[in-house]
Short mmCIF file of C-alpha atoms in Angstrom, two decimals:
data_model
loop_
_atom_site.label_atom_id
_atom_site.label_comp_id
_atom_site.label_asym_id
_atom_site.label_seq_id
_atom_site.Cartn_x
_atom_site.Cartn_y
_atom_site.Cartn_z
CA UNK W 1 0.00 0.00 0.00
CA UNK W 2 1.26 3.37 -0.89
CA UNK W 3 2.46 5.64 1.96
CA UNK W 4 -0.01 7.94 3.69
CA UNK W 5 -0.04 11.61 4.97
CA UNK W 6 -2.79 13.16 7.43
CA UNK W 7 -2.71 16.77 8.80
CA UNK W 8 -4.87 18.74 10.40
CA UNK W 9 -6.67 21.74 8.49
CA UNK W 10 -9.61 23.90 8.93
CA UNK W 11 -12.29 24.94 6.95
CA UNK W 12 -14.45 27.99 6.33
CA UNK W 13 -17.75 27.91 6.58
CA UNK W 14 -20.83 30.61 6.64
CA UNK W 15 -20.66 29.98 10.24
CA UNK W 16 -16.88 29.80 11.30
CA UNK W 17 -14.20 27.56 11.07
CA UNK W 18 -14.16 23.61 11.11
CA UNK W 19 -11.28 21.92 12.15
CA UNK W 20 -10.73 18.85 10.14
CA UNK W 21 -8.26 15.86 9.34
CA UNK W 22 -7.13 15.25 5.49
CA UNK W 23 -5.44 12.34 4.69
CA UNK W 24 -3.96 11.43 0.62
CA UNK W 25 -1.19 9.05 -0.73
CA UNK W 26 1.99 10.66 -0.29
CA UNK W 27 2.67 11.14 -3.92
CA UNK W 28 1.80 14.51 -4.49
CA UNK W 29 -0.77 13.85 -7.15
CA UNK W 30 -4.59 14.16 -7.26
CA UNK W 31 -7.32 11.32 -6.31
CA UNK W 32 -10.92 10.91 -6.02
CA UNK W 33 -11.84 13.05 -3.48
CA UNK W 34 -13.90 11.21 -0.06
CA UNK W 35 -16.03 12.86 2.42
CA UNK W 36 -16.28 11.04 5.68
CA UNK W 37 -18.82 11.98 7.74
CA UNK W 38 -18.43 10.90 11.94
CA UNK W 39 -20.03 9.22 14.21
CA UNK W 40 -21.58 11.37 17.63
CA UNK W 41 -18.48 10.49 19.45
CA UNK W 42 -16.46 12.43 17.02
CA UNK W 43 -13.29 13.14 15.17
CA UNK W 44 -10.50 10.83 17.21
CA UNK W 45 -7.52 8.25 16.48
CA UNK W 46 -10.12 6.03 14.98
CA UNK W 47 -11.53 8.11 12.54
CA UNK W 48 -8.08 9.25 11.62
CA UNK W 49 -6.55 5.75 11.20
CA UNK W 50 -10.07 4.70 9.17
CA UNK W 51 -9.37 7.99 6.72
CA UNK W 52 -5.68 6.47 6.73
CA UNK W 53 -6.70 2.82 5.51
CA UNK W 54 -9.07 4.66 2.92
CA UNK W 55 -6.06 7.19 1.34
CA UNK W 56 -3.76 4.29 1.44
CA UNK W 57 -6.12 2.40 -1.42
CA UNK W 58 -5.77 6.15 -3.10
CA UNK W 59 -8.18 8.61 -2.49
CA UNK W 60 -8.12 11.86 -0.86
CA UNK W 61 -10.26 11.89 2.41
CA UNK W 62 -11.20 14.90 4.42
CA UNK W 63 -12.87 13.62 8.06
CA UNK W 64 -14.77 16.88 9.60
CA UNK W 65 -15.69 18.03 13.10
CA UNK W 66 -19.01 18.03 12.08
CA UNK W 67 -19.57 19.57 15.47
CA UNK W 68 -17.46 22.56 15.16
CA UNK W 69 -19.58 25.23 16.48
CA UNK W 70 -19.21 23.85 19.73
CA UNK W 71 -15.51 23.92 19.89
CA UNK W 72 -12.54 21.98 18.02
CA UNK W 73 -12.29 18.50 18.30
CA UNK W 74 -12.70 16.22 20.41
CA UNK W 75 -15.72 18.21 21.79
CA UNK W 76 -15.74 16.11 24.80
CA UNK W 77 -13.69 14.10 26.40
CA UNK W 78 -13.35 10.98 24.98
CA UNK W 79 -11.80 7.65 27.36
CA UNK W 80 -9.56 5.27 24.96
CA UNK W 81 -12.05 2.60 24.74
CA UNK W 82 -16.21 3.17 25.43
CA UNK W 83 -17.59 0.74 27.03
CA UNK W 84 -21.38 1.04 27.48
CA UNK W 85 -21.09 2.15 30.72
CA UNK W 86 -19.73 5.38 29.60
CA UNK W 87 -22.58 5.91 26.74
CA UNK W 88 -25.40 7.34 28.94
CA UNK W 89 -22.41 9.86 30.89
CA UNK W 90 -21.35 10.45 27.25
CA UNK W 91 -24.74 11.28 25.37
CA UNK W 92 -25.90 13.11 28.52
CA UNK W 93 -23.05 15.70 26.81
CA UNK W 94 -23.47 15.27 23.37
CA UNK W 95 -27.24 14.73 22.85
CA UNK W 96 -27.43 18.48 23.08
CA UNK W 97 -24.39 19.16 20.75
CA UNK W 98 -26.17 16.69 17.97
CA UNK W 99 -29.31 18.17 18.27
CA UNK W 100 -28.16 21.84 17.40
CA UNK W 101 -26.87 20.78 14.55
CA UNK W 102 -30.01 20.54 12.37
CA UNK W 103 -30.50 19.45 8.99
CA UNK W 104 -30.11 22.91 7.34
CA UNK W 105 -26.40 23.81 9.07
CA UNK W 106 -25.20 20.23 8.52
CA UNK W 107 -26.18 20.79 4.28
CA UNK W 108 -25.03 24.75 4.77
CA UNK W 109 -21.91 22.73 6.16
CA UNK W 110 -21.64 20.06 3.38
CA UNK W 111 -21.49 22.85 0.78
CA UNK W 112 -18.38 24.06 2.45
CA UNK W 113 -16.93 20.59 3.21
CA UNK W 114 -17.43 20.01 -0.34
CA UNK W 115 -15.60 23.17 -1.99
CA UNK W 116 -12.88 22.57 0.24
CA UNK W 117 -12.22 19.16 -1.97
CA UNK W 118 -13.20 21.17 -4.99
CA UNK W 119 -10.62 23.39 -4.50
CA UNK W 120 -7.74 21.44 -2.66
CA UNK W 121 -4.87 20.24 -5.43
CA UNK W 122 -4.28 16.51 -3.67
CA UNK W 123 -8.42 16.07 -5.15
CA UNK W 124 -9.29 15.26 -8.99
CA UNK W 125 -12.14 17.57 -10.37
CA UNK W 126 -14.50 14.42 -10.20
CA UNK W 127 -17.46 14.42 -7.90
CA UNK W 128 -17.22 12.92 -4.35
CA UNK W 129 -17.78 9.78 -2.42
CA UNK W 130 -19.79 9.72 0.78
CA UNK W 131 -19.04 7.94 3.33
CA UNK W 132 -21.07 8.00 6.52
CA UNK W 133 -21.27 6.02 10.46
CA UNK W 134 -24.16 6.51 13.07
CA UNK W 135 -25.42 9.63 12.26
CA UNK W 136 -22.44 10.03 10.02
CA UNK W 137 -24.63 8.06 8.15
CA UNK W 138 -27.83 10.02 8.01
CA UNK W 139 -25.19 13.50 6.92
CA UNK W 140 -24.32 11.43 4.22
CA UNK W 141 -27.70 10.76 2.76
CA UNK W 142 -29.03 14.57 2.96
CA UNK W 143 -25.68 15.48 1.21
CA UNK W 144 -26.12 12.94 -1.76
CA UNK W 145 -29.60 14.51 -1.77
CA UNK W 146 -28.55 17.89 -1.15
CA UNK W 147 -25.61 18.06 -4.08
CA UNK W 148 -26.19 15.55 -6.38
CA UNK W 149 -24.28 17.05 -8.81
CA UNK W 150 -21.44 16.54 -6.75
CA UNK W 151 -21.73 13.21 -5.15
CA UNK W 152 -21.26 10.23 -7.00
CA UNK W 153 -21.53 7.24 -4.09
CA UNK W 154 -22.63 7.42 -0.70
CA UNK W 155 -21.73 4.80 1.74
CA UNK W 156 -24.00 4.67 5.04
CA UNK W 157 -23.28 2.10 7.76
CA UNK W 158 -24.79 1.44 10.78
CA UNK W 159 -27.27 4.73 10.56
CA UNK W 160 -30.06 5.72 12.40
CA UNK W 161 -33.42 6.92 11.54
CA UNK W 162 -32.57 7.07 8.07
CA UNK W 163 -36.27 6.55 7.11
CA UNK W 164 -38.93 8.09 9.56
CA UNK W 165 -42.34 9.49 9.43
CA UNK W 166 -40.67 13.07 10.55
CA UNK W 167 -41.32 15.75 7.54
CA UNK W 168 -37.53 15.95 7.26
CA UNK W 169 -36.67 12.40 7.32
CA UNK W 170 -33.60 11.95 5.14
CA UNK W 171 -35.33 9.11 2.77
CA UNK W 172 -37.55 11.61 1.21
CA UNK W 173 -34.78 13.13 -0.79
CA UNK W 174 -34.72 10.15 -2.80
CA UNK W 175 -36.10 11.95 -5.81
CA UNK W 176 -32.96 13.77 -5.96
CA UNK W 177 -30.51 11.55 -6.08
CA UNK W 178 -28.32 10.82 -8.72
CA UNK W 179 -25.66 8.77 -6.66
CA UNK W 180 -25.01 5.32 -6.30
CA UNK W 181 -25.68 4.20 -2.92
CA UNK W 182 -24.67 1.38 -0.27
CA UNK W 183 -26.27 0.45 3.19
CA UNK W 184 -25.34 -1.64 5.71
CA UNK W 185 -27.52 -1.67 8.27
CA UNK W 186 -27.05 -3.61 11.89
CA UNK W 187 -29.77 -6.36 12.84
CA UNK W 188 -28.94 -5.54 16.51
CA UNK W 189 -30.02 -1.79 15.99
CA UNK W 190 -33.30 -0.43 17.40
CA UNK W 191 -32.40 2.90 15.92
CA UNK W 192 -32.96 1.23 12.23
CA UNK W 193 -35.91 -1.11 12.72
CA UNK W 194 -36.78 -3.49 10.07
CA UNK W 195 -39.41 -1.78 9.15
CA UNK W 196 -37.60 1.91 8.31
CA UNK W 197 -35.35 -0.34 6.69
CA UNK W 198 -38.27 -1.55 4.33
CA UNK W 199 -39.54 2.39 4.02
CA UNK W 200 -36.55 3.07 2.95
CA UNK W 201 -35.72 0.60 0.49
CA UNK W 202 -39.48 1.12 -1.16
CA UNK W 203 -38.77 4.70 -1.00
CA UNK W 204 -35.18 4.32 -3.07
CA UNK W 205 -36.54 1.81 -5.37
CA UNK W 206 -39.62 4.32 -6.54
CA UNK W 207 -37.53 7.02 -7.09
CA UNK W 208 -35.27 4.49 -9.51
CA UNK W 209 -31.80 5.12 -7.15
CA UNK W 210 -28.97 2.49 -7.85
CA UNK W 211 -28.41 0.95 -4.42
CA UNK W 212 -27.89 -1.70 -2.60
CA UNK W 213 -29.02 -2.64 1.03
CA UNK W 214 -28.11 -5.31 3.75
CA UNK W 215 -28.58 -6.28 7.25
CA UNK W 216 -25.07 -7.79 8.58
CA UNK W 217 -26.66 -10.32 11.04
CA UNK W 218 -25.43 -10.19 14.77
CA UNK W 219 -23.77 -6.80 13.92
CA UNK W 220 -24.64 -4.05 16.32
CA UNK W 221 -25.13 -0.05 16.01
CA UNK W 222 -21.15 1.16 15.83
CA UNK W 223 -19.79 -2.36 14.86
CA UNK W 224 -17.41 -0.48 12.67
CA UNK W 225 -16.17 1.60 15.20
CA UNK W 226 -12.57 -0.38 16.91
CA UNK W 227 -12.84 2.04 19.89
CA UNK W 228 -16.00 1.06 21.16
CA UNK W 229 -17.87 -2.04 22.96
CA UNK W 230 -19.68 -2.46 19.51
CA UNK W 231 -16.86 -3.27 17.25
CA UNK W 232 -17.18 -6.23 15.32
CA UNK W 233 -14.06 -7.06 13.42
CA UNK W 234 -15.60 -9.43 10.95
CA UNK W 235 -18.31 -6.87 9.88
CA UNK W 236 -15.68 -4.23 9.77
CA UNK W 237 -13.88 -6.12 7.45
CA UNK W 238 -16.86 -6.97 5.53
CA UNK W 239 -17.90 -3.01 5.44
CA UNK W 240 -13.98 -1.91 4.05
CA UNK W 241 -14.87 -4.53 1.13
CA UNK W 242 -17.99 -3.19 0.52
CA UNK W 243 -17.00 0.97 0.77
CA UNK W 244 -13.91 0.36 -1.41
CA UNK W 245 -15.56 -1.90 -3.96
CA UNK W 246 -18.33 1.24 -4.25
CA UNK W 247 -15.97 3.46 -4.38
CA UNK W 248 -13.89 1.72 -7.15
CA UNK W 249 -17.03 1.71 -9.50
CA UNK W 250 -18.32 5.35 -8.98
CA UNK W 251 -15.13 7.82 -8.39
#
């Protein structure tokens, strides 16, 4: 695998400045530009070392603090590991953080997120991937939605609430989409019930989006996430497979 740099950068948006991670192959040259969107625990050493393993198979990846306007990264305190006796102490924090950001600064976000790539010379002048965890997930669906024109895959795993009976529920930009999509959804996930899973899939297949959706049996909510009590490595494995074949067909 080709060597790897990350660094740090920030981003201007209508609303501030985002601190962000970019990682690209150490050559110096343009690649297919990648958008991934965290989880609610944040930008950390896993996220880095996942935007790592996805510039390493060549392609230009710019990882967010989604959360910015609440400070630079991490927003809260994060222990090495979270165990799920931490989660309730943790949410308790960031439930209010995660709620402020609403669906209309996370897309005013996007925009920005996006013309950063645009712009930066380690990114071709193709459109983007997406790829999105937890409610990573449900930022990357709104932004393939949002910007078709500039997303050509979108990658969700483990999301939430991607298809409710709210009037801003992310599934009912379908109609808009022009991206290829991929879901992996966990069976052990009450946040993604089988039957917003079947909403969803009815809702994607009317509005004629190329896509493709599974449950990864036994998986739980976060199973790609190393750091946490959900990880499961076999699923992990099985998501990198799936993101990079995706990837290798649309950017």
């Amino acid at each position: 695998m080709p060597a790897v740099s990350g660094t740090s950068v920030d981003i201007p948006t209508r609303d501030g400045i985002a601190d962000a991670y970019l990682a690209h192959p150490d050559d110096g040259g343009p690649h297919p530009a990648v958008l991934l969107y965290m989880d609610a625990f944040g930008l950390r050493p896993r996220l880095r070392t996942m935007a790592d393993r996805l510039a390493s198979a060549g392609y230009t990846v710019l990882v967010p603090n989604v959360f910015y306007r609440h400070g630079r990264a991490p927003v809260v305190e994060l222990p090495d590991f979270i165990d799920p006796g931490q989660r309730p102490e943790l949410f308790e924090a960031l439930g209010p953080v995660m709620r402020d950001l609403t669906p209309e600064l996370a897309m005013r976000d996007a925009d920005a997120y996006l013309s950063f790539l645009a712009a930066s010379p380690l990114a071709d002048d193709g459109p983007v991937g997406l790829t999105g965890y937890c409610m990573g997930a449900v930022l990357a669906l709104r932004t393939a939605g949002t910007y078709p024109e500039r997303v050509a895959a979108a990658a969700c795993f483990h999301g939430g609430r991607l298809a409710t009976d709210a009037a801003d529920s992310p599934h009912l930009l379908a109609d808009r989409i022009t991206a290829e999509l991929y879901f992996a959804h966990a069976d052990q996930d009450p946040s993604m019930t089988a039957d917003q899973i079947a909403l969803l899939e009815r809702t994607l297949t009317a509005a004629g989006v190329t896509y493709h959706s599974e449950v990864y049996r036994g998986a739980h909510h976060g199973f790609t996430q190393a750091d946490t009590a959900a990880h499961d490595a076999q699923a992990e494995e099985r998501h990198w497979q799936a993101l990079l074949g995706l990837l290798s067909r649309t950017l």
